[in-house]
XYZ file of C-alpha atoms in Angstrom:
595
model
C 0.000 0.000 0.000
C 1.512 3.291 -1.111
C 2.043 6.070 1.422
C 0.002 9.196 0.570
C 2.340 11.557 -1.273
C 1.623 14.638 -3.346
C 2.745 14.163 -6.954
C 2.048 15.830 -10.295
C -1.046 13.596 -10.600
C -2.175 13.306 -6.963
C -3.490 15.617 -4.263
C -3.245 14.726 -0.574
C -5.219 16.266 2.292
C -4.768 15.474 5.992
C -7.837 14.869 8.135
C -5.840 15.097 11.351
C -6.907 17.499 14.057
C -9.739 17.659 16.552
C -12.596 15.230 15.940
C -15.833 14.711 17.846
C -15.650 11.690 20.151
C -17.882 9.633 22.402
C -17.604 6.408 24.380
C -20.535 4.121 23.665
C -22.419 2.064 26.205
C -23.437 -1.522 25.534
C -26.323 -1.742 23.057
C -26.382 2.058 22.658
C -28.100 3.031 19.430
C -25.696 3.946 16.637
C -26.599 6.326 13.835
C -23.689 6.997 11.496
C -25.684 9.450 9.385
C -26.300 12.050 12.110
C -24.045 14.399 14.024
C -23.023 13.159 17.458
C -24.724 14.527 20.552
C -22.892 14.981 23.850
C -19.520 14.520 22.153
C -16.157 15.771 23.355
C -13.123 17.017 21.394
C -10.524 14.335 20.649
C -7.164 14.811 18.908
C -6.401 12.574 15.931
C -3.947 10.924 15.809
C -3.710 9.885 19.462
C -4.749 7.189 21.864
C -7.962 8.348 23.486
C -7.215 6.863 26.919
C -5.124 9.565 28.623
C -6.697 12.657 27.092
C -9.365 13.123 29.783
C -9.353 12.156 33.502
C -11.350 9.263 34.874
C -10.580 5.577 35.374
C -13.831 4.540 33.665
C -12.907 6.722 30.694
C -9.350 5.398 30.317
C -10.280 1.761 30.853
C -13.483 1.714 28.809
C -14.131 -1.676 27.216
C -15.956 -1.882 23.911
C -17.084 0.652 21.328
C -16.386 4.326 20.809
C -17.148 6.669 17.938
C -15.137 9.366 16.160
C -16.738 11.878 13.805
C -15.827 14.905 11.715
C -16.765 16.672 8.516
C -14.591 17.527 5.552
C -15.202 19.471 2.370
C -14.724 18.163 -1.163
C -14.358 20.558 -4.095
C -15.110 20.051 -7.776
C -11.430 19.635 -8.775
C -11.037 16.882 -6.175
C -13.927 14.954 -7.765
C -12.386 14.828 -11.236
C -10.686 11.450 -10.760
C -10.778 8.903 -7.960
C -10.886 9.798 -4.271
C -9.616 7.611 -1.433
C -9.838 7.690 2.364
C -6.844 6.198 4.201
C -6.167 5.423 7.866
C -2.639 4.840 9.157
C -4.031 2.601 11.925
C -7.126 2.260 14.089
C -6.876 0.092 17.203
C -8.208 -2.580 17.184
C -11.171 -2.751 14.802
C -12.787 0.001 12.747
C -16.131 0.361 10.985
C -16.123 3.369 8.659
C -19.168 5.278 7.377
C -19.354 8.225 5.003
C -22.555 10.261 4.686
C -24.490 7.458 6.347
C -23.173 4.775 3.990
C -20.953 1.934 5.212
C -17.561 1.927 3.482
C -16.283 -1.197 5.211
C -14.367 -2.415 8.228
C -10.814 -3.367 9.190
C -9.449 -5.660 11.897
C -5.947 -5.132 13.227
C -4.804 -2.044 15.096
C -1.334 -1.293 13.732
C -1.493 -1.353 9.929
C -3.063 0.953 7.325
C -6.240 0.467 5.320
C -8.168 2.509 2.784
C -11.475 2.835 0.942
C -12.298 4.402 -2.367
C -14.916 7.108 -1.734
C -15.390 8.436 -5.268
C -19.091 7.516 -5.256
C -19.939 8.055 -1.595
C -18.359 11.515 -1.326
C -20.078 14.644 -2.608
C -19.051 18.171 -3.494
C -19.428 20.236 -0.334
C -19.558 18.974 3.240
C -19.188 15.256 4.011
C -19.827 13.481 7.330
C -17.232 10.862 8.317
C -18.050 8.488 11.188
C -15.736 5.808 12.567
C -16.841 3.235 15.126
C -13.851 1.791 16.996
C -13.695 -1.291 19.209
C -10.770 -1.814 21.581
C -11.417 -5.370 22.785
C -8.615 -7.921 22.627
C -9.613 -11.583 22.848
C -8.611 -14.983 21.510
C -9.370 -13.896 17.918
C -7.310 -10.696 17.870
C -3.641 -9.765 17.667
C -2.558 -8.962 20.310
C -4.528 -11.437 22.418
C -6.521 -11.011 25.600
C -9.542 -12.193 27.541
C -12.906 -10.624 28.270
C -14.172 -11.298 31.798
C -17.521 -10.407 33.360
C -17.033 -9.548 37.025
C -19.924 -9.759 39.508
C -20.030 -8.460 43.054
C -23.088 -8.508 45.385
C -25.090 -5.308 45.061
C -23.085 -3.998 42.103
C -23.746 -3.981 38.385
C -21.934 -6.557 36.285
C -18.593 -5.162 35.109
C -16.820 -6.066 31.865
C -13.050 -6.260 32.140
C -10.648 -6.806 29.243
C -7.475 -8.573 30.413
C -4.596 -8.371 27.946
C -2.227 -11.332 27.638
C 0.604 -8.836 27.217
C 2.607 -6.467 29.365
C 1.738 -3.074 27.915
C -1.289 -0.831 28.226
C -4.050 -1.426 25.697
C -4.015 2.043 24.169
C -6.615 2.424 21.431
C -8.391 4.820 19.095
C -7.457 6.444 15.787
C -3.763 6.357 16.596
C -2.154 7.223 13.266
C -2.807 9.853 10.584
C -5.900 10.012 8.383
C -5.878 11.323 4.815
C -7.962 11.715 1.718
C -6.083 11.631 -1.575
C -6.843 11.705 -5.270
C -5.642 9.559 -8.171
C -6.478 9.472 -11.877
C -9.031 6.902 -13.068
C -6.229 4.496 -13.962
C -3.665 4.626 -11.182
C -0.651 3.017 -9.548
C -1.895 0.798 -6.718
C 1.431 -0.568 -5.461
C 5.172 -0.580 -6.160
C 7.725 -3.210 -5.217
C 11.378 -2.295 -5.642
C 14.601 -3.979 -4.522
C 18.179 -2.887 -5.102
C 21.111 -5.309 -4.655
C 24.778 -4.673 -3.941
C 25.876 -5.144 -7.555
C 23.472 -2.459 -8.758
C 20.750 -4.836 -9.877
C 17.334 -3.296 -9.408
C 14.031 -5.150 -9.610
C 10.578 -3.628 -9.793
C 6.978 -4.712 -9.973
C 4.089 -2.309 -10.494
C 0.446 -2.981 -9.737
C -2.162 -0.758 -11.397
C -5.925 -0.483 -11.095
C -8.591 0.894 -13.401
C -10.208 0.084 -16.743
C -7.674 -1.472 -19.159
C -4.904 -0.881 -16.623
C -3.056 -3.892 -17.990
C -2.666 -2.092 -21.312
C -1.175 1.075 -19.873
C 2.399 2.156 -20.608
C 4.761 2.095 -17.620
C 8.056 3.981 -17.448
C 10.444 3.779 -14.494
C 13.486 5.814 -13.607
C 15.977 5.330 -10.803
C 17.020 8.678 -9.341
C 19.914 9.189 -6.956
C 19.715 11.424 -3.879
C 20.679 14.442 -5.979
C 17.855 13.789 -8.433
C 20.027 12.511 -11.281
C 18.556 9.733 -13.414
C 20.862 6.713 -13.269
C 18.620 4.164 -14.982
C 15.511 4.111 -17.178
C 13.275 1.144 -17.881
C 9.787 0.205 -18.997
C 7.120 -2.334 -18.085
C 5.026 -3.417 -15.144
C 7.877 -5.602 -13.948
C 11.484 -5.883 -14.884
C 15.077 -5.529 -13.844
C 18.058 -3.408 -14.725
C 21.369 -2.287 -13.352
C 22.777 0.893 -11.858
C 26.538 1.227 -12.247
C 28.543 1.500 -9.013
C 25.593 2.141 -6.680
C 26.178 3.846 -3.353
C 25.100 1.237 -0.821
C 22.724 1.875 2.076
C 24.118 1.098 5.525
C 24.036 2.471 9.063
C 26.967 4.832 8.512
C 25.860 6.041 5.097
C 22.095 5.506 4.661
C 22.066 6.581 1.026
C 18.612 6.521 -0.551
C 17.514 6.246 -4.171
C 14.066 6.866 -5.623
C 12.106 4.852 -8.146
C 9.990 7.251 -10.209
C 7.072 5.507 -11.896
C 4.903 6.944 -14.669
C 1.777 5.148 -15.838
C -0.024 6.311 -18.986
C -3.319 4.678 -19.958
C -4.610 4.250 -23.524
C -6.874 7.264 -23.003
C -3.938 9.473 -22.066
C -4.552 9.267 -18.309
C -1.236 9.771 -16.426
C -0.333 8.833 -12.857
C 3.060 9.377 -11.244
C 4.516 8.208 -7.938
C 8.001 8.057 -6.433
C 9.048 5.277 -4.022
C 12.175 5.464 -1.863
C 14.564 2.504 -1.596
C 18.215 1.619 -1.080
C 20.779 -0.719 -2.572
C 21.699 -3.213 0.131
C 21.541 -6.919 0.952
C 20.858 -8.866 4.133
C 21.989 -12.462 4.594
C 22.956 -14.992 7.250
C 26.076 -17.134 7.194
C 28.270 -18.849 9.798
C 26.227 -17.652 12.781
C 26.407 -14.073 11.598
C 23.869 -11.580 10.286
C 25.432 -9.856 7.287
C 24.646 -6.431 5.886
C 26.196 -5.974 2.461
C 28.289 -9.119 3.094
C 29.797 -7.669 6.291
C 28.918 -8.929 9.789
C 26.688 -6.593 11.735
C 26.332 -6.879 15.500
C 22.892 -5.624 16.482
C 23.053 -3.139 19.358
C 19.848 -1.578 20.594
C 16.508 -2.182 22.211
C 13.074 -3.569 22.187
C 11.121 -0.367 21.780
C 7.536 0.695 22.385
C 5.962 3.481 20.346
C 4.578 5.353 23.328
C 4.897 8.383 25.530
C 3.168 11.217 27.332
C -0.507 11.988 26.964
C -0.770 10.839 23.345
C -0.254 7.190 24.306
C 0.706 5.394 21.094
C -0.516 8.189 18.839
C 1.882 9.232 16.078
C 4.223 11.960 17.313
C 6.872 13.085 14.832
C 8.845 15.071 17.415
C 9.015 12.159 19.855
C 10.022 9.566 17.268
C 12.758 11.834 15.919
C 14.036 12.418 19.446
C 14.025 8.660 20.090
C 16.174 7.957 17.040
C 18.509 10.757 18.097
C 18.895 9.033 21.466
C 19.587 5.724 19.709
C 22.408 7.390 17.798
C 23.714 9.057 20.970
C 23.921 5.811 22.922
C 25.668 3.975 20.078
C 22.775 1.730 19.084
C 22.259 0.679 15.485
C 18.945 -1.166 15.685
C 15.682 -1.901 17.462
C 12.757 -4.298 17.346
C 9.272 -2.837 16.858
C 8.008 -4.558 19.967
C 5.309 -5.688 19.833
C 3.585 -4.359 16.720
C 4.529 -2.638 13.460
C 5.565 0.950 14.153
C 4.153 3.853 12.166
C 5.092 4.390 8.533
C 6.647 7.701 9.518
C 9.007 5.905 11.915
C 10.076 3.482 9.195
C 10.794 6.388 6.854
C 12.957 8.041 9.527
C 14.878 4.799 10.080
C 15.550 4.611 6.341
C 16.907 8.131 6.435
C 18.938 7.814 9.665
C 20.384 4.347 9.083
C 18.652 2.424 11.884
C 18.224 -1.331 11.381
C 14.762 -2.663 12.228
C 13.405 -6.080 13.142
C 9.806 -5.550 12.048
C 7.438 -7.372 14.393
C 3.794 -8.290 13.953
C 1.275 -7.579 16.753
C 1.184 -11.300 17.598
C 1.875 -10.981 21.298
C -0.009 -12.814 24.012
C -0.294 -16.054 22.048
C -0.014 -17.920 25.299
C -3.045 -18.790 27.424
C -0.723 -19.171 30.425
C 0.081 -15.446 30.474
C -1.674 -12.965 32.761
C -2.659 -9.357 32.140
C 0.895 -8.152 32.803
C 2.500 -10.680 30.509
C 3.765 -12.724 33.448
C 3.155 -16.416 33.926
C 0.299 -17.466 36.149
C -2.759 -17.657 33.904
C -4.853 -20.719 33.178
C -3.224 -22.632 30.316
C -5.717 -24.824 28.497
C -3.671 -25.668 25.432
C -2.836 -22.471 23.597
C -2.992 -23.746 20.040
C -6.311 -25.480 20.615
C -7.791 -22.407 22.316
C -6.720 -19.468 20.130
C -8.637 -18.588 16.968
C -6.041 -16.266 15.446
C -4.495 -18.322 12.655
C -6.260 -16.844 9.619
C -6.092 -13.320 11.002
C -2.383 -13.817 11.702
C -1.795 -14.746 8.053
C -3.613 -11.620 6.914
C -1.585 -9.445 9.288
C 1.724 -10.857 8.041
C 0.654 -10.172 4.449
C -0.348 -6.603 5.337
C 2.904 -5.961 7.214
C 5.146 -7.235 4.424
C 3.124 -5.337 1.828
C 3.461 -2.087 3.774
C 7.161 -2.343 4.702
C 8.674 -4.410 1.872
C 10.619 -1.550 0.270
C 12.220 -0.101 3.406
C 15.994 -0.694 3.449
C 15.919 -0.314 7.238
C 13.888 -3.530 7.600
C 16.396 -6.367 7.853
C 14.169 -9.082 9.347
C 10.579 -10.005 10.186
C 9.357 -11.222 13.560
C 6.208 -13.343 13.344
C 5.438 -13.202 17.075
C 6.709 -12.315 20.525
C 6.771 -14.898 23.326
C 4.169 -17.348 22.046
C 3.645 -20.711 23.731
C 6.350 -22.099 21.485
C 7.071 -24.957 23.862
C 3.560 -26.401 23.477
C 2.501 -29.068 21.005
C 0.927 -27.390 18.004
C 3.314 -24.408 17.892
C 5.302 -25.719 14.929
C 2.141 -26.489 12.964
C 0.824 -22.977 13.709
C 3.972 -21.071 12.743
C 5.384 -23.066 9.830
C 2.792 -21.717 7.333
C 3.270 -18.162 8.653
C 7.037 -18.243 8.164
C 6.608 -19.681 4.667
C 3.976 -17.070 3.772
C 6.187 -14.212 4.982
C 9.050 -15.340 2.772
C 6.743 -15.914 -0.167
C 5.467 -12.338 0.029
C 8.911 -10.762 0.433
C 10.907 -10.442 -2.795
C 14.053 -9.923 -0.712
C 13.555 -13.123 1.319
C 14.683 -11.362 4.473
C 15.283 -13.486 7.581
C 12.260 -14.453 9.661
C 12.257 -15.182 13.374
C 9.897 -15.970 16.255
C 10.925 -14.339 19.535
C 10.732 -16.874 22.373
C 10.614 -16.698 26.176
C 12.120 -18.630 29.085
C 9.500 -21.369 28.991
C 10.760 -22.346 25.545
C 14.096 -23.982 26.328
C 16.710 -25.647 24.112
C 14.978 -28.940 24.886
C 11.325 -27.867 24.654
C 11.183 -25.203 21.913
C 9.115 -26.384 18.940
C 9.941 -23.534 16.518
C 13.726 -23.018 16.593
C 14.301 -24.783 13.281
C 11.686 -22.558 11.604
C 13.697 -19.425 12.415
C 16.554 -18.051 10.331
C 18.074 -16.652 13.530
C 17.134 -17.132 17.174
C 15.890 -14.217 19.253
C 15.574 -15.063 22.949
C 13.942 -13.062 25.746
C 15.641 -13.905 29.035
C 15.416 -12.350 32.501
C 17.828 -14.421 34.595
C 18.678 -12.172 37.512
C 15.238 -10.614 37.590
C 12.244 -12.956 37.306
C 14.415 -15.781 38.625
C 17.810 -15.788 40.321
C 16.825 -12.258 41.396
C 19.683 -10.317 42.910
C 22.194 -13.057 42.075
C 23.905 -11.869 38.923
C 26.712 -14.434 39.074
C 24.182 -17.253 39.185
C 22.097 -15.558 36.504
C 25.117 -15.338 34.179
C 25.818 -19.058 34.610
C 22.226 -19.999 33.800
C 22.115 -17.621 30.813
C 25.358 -18.932 29.326
C 24.275 -22.541 29.775
C 21.028 -21.868 27.931
C 22.697 -20.006 25.066
C 25.165 -22.870 24.673
C 22.252 -25.307 24.593
C 20.574 -23.460 21.735
C 23.866 -23.280 19.843
C 24.305 -27.043 20.134
C 20.803 -27.529 18.803
C 21.102 -24.967 15.969
C 24.859 -24.621 15.323
C 24.500 -22.570 12.110
C 21.989 -20.022 13.395
C 22.933 -16.637 14.860
C 21.562 -16.055 18.364
C 20.718 -12.723 19.911
C 18.962 -11.509 23.025
C 15.693 -9.823 22.155
C 14.951 -8.806 25.738
C 16.857 -8.671 28.998
C 16.475 -6.101 31.740
C 15.609 -5.127 35.281
C 12.967 -2.726 36.588
C 14.726 0.401 37.790
C 13.366 3.397 39.671
C 15.070 6.524 38.356
C 16.985 8.221 41.169
C 17.030 5.166 43.453
C 20.648 4.443 44.389
C 22.196 1.748 46.554
C 25.821 1.144 47.507
C 25.207 -2.602 47.354
C 23.413 -2.488 43.994
C 20.122 -3.854 45.331
C 17.087 -4.659 43.183
C 15.333 -1.683 41.557
C 18.353 0.601 41.997
C 20.145 2.244 39.100
C 23.314 0.463 40.189
C 21.641 -2.952 39.874
C 20.437 -2.173 36.357
C 23.973 -1.207 35.381
C 25.492 -4.338 36.907
C 22.782 -6.417 35.231
C 23.809 -5.018 31.831
C 27.464 -5.631 32.625
C 26.874 -9.263 33.613
C 24.911 -10.029 30.447
C 27.478 -8.246 28.297
C 30.267 -10.423 29.672
C 28.296 -13.539 28.712
C 27.686 -12.230 25.184
C 31.358 -11.394 24.732
C 32.372 -14.924 25.688
C 30.275 -16.600 22.986
C 31.326 -16.055 19.346
C 27.924 -16.938 17.884
C 26.006 -14.133 19.627
C 24.864 -11.752 16.877
C 23.295 -8.970 18.918
C 21.866 -7.585 22.111
C 18.547 -5.751 22.406
C 17.933 -4.455 25.915
C 14.446 -4.398 27.333
C 13.467 -1.636 27.127
C 14.309 1.681 25.467
C 12.054 3.767 27.742
C 9.659 3.159 30.638
C 6.095 2.571 29.477
C 2.529 2.106 30.708
C 1.120 -1.348 31.475
C -2.078 -2.875 32.756
C -2.641 -1.965 36.401
C -1.144 -4.637 38.644
C 0.752 -4.896 41.927
C 3.756 -6.204 39.986
C 3.923 -2.936 38.045
C 4.410 0.355 39.892
C 3.337 3.078 37.447
C 4.107 0.801 34.532
C 7.164 -1.123 33.392
C 10.352 0.519 34.674
C 12.937 -1.469 32.750
C 13.643 1.521 30.522
C 17.198 2.676 30.015
C 15.477 6.028 29.621
C 12.539 7.260 31.668
C 9.173 7.709 29.983
C 10.061 11.364 29.360
C 13.394 10.242 27.844
C 15.839 11.066 30.654
C 18.811 8.664 30.838
C 19.301 6.342 33.803
C 22.780 5.384 34.945
C 22.821 2.271 32.739
C 22.515 4.457 29.642
C 26.069 5.695 30.152
C 27.363 2.151 30.640
C 25.689 0.976 27.427
C 26.953 4.007 25.550
C 30.511 3.157 26.577
C 30.057 -0.547 25.823
C 28.441 -0.084 22.433
C 30.962 2.504 21.281
C 33.723 -0.004 22.057
C 32.081 -2.822 20.069
C 33.677 -2.222 16.704
C 32.220 -3.802 13.607
C 31.547 -2.430 10.118
C 28.105 -1.228 11.138
């Protein structure tokens, strides 16, 4: 799906701003064709939860409605008109002028509707019904529980199977944009180290298959370095400047489509020449080993929750550069398109993760063990939706040079029977849809050991989440290091050709809490924790990276195990460094590799 960009043949208009908003009660009458009554202002994009005070407001379970008007002019109606949402969490039902456009399930990927017929010149009424429930059919997963207490009304509670707050709403930008009657629907482009460039164009409209397609590769200065024709093809750019973390050089593929009637559409897609591969327990970027240094990272902060915030995401990448990191994982959902574009530009490597978190019926609302396992793969009803999400994610992010790998899930019940049968088709589908055949992984947790894991052989590289020294062996970092090393060695024996990296490791740390003896929750303990893990990594030649959990403190479901959220951040929620940030900065600057 192409990102909305203004071109010589397209107009783009943002519908961001203040919308009308209302939480809906169960069975409350819904009328999409009338203006809302008793509504309140709500910023879009944002998560709705923290905008107004009130526990019942923030923790509302079920439906809500967003509404606004926009004006369409005669010139806008000359071709086709589309409505596009960056993401609505978790399901959306969209109406225009009282007519249903359609619905979308999945809270972290874009979707669009053509509104050429439903829109009218003048004022148009746009209504979006949003549902925030997570259950055993959604990604991420959760449970809906009806609580009853004597003398009180029945209360519906939504318990996530994951350890982050269930922010929801229209969380990413909304646009309308125009195209000609025959238009470019999608572009796939891939540039290799030797200058080979491959493209595939998808067009829509009457007799689109008979249209003339011209492509040009433009360098960063706008010079044309290759010209070709056809809906698909390949060519070569002489001596391309490769994209990497030190020199994230970007090219553009300019595409011109001309229909038999003379209709013209133009679009420019950004890409880079670079290759990702795996060999001899190493992840290679442009045939050079790259050691991944960075974090698991939530897209969250302040009062906007997970709403798109260009200033915050730019600051975050600046902090990644400052601390010496070169990568992060989009834990635990695809980040915004704007973030991916910034990573392309700033040379940040990304493990792009689907929202498949909580695929474990033994997890509780804070992501910790202690639920009621009943056989995860017999209980969940996510398989078909998961396939659709992987297709959507690859389709959206396929051209980004920053994306070096795909993660199909985080901490599923990969030790249970049925896990291999569930994930094998997903891994195969992901590779089928990706022209670059980038590595695919499944991030596993401590319950999935070298002896019990059912999915290790499906992964191109192993990403392990381990908390020795925190959730077990707490306070005993020497013992934790022994257990960690033993487990890493066990996985290497089982999969001797696969790179292994830590996808999560960390300790909750209260900013400003100091202790001479480096006790739990102190900044000193977090620093010593990082040091102990680093020594283990340095002793094992097949470790390909280290992603600390977590970049910054973040909100979670309310629970006595979480004091004001998860405090494992190396930075506070408002992006102030803890002591461990300076240790990691020193460590990562000393780890010398090509990237």
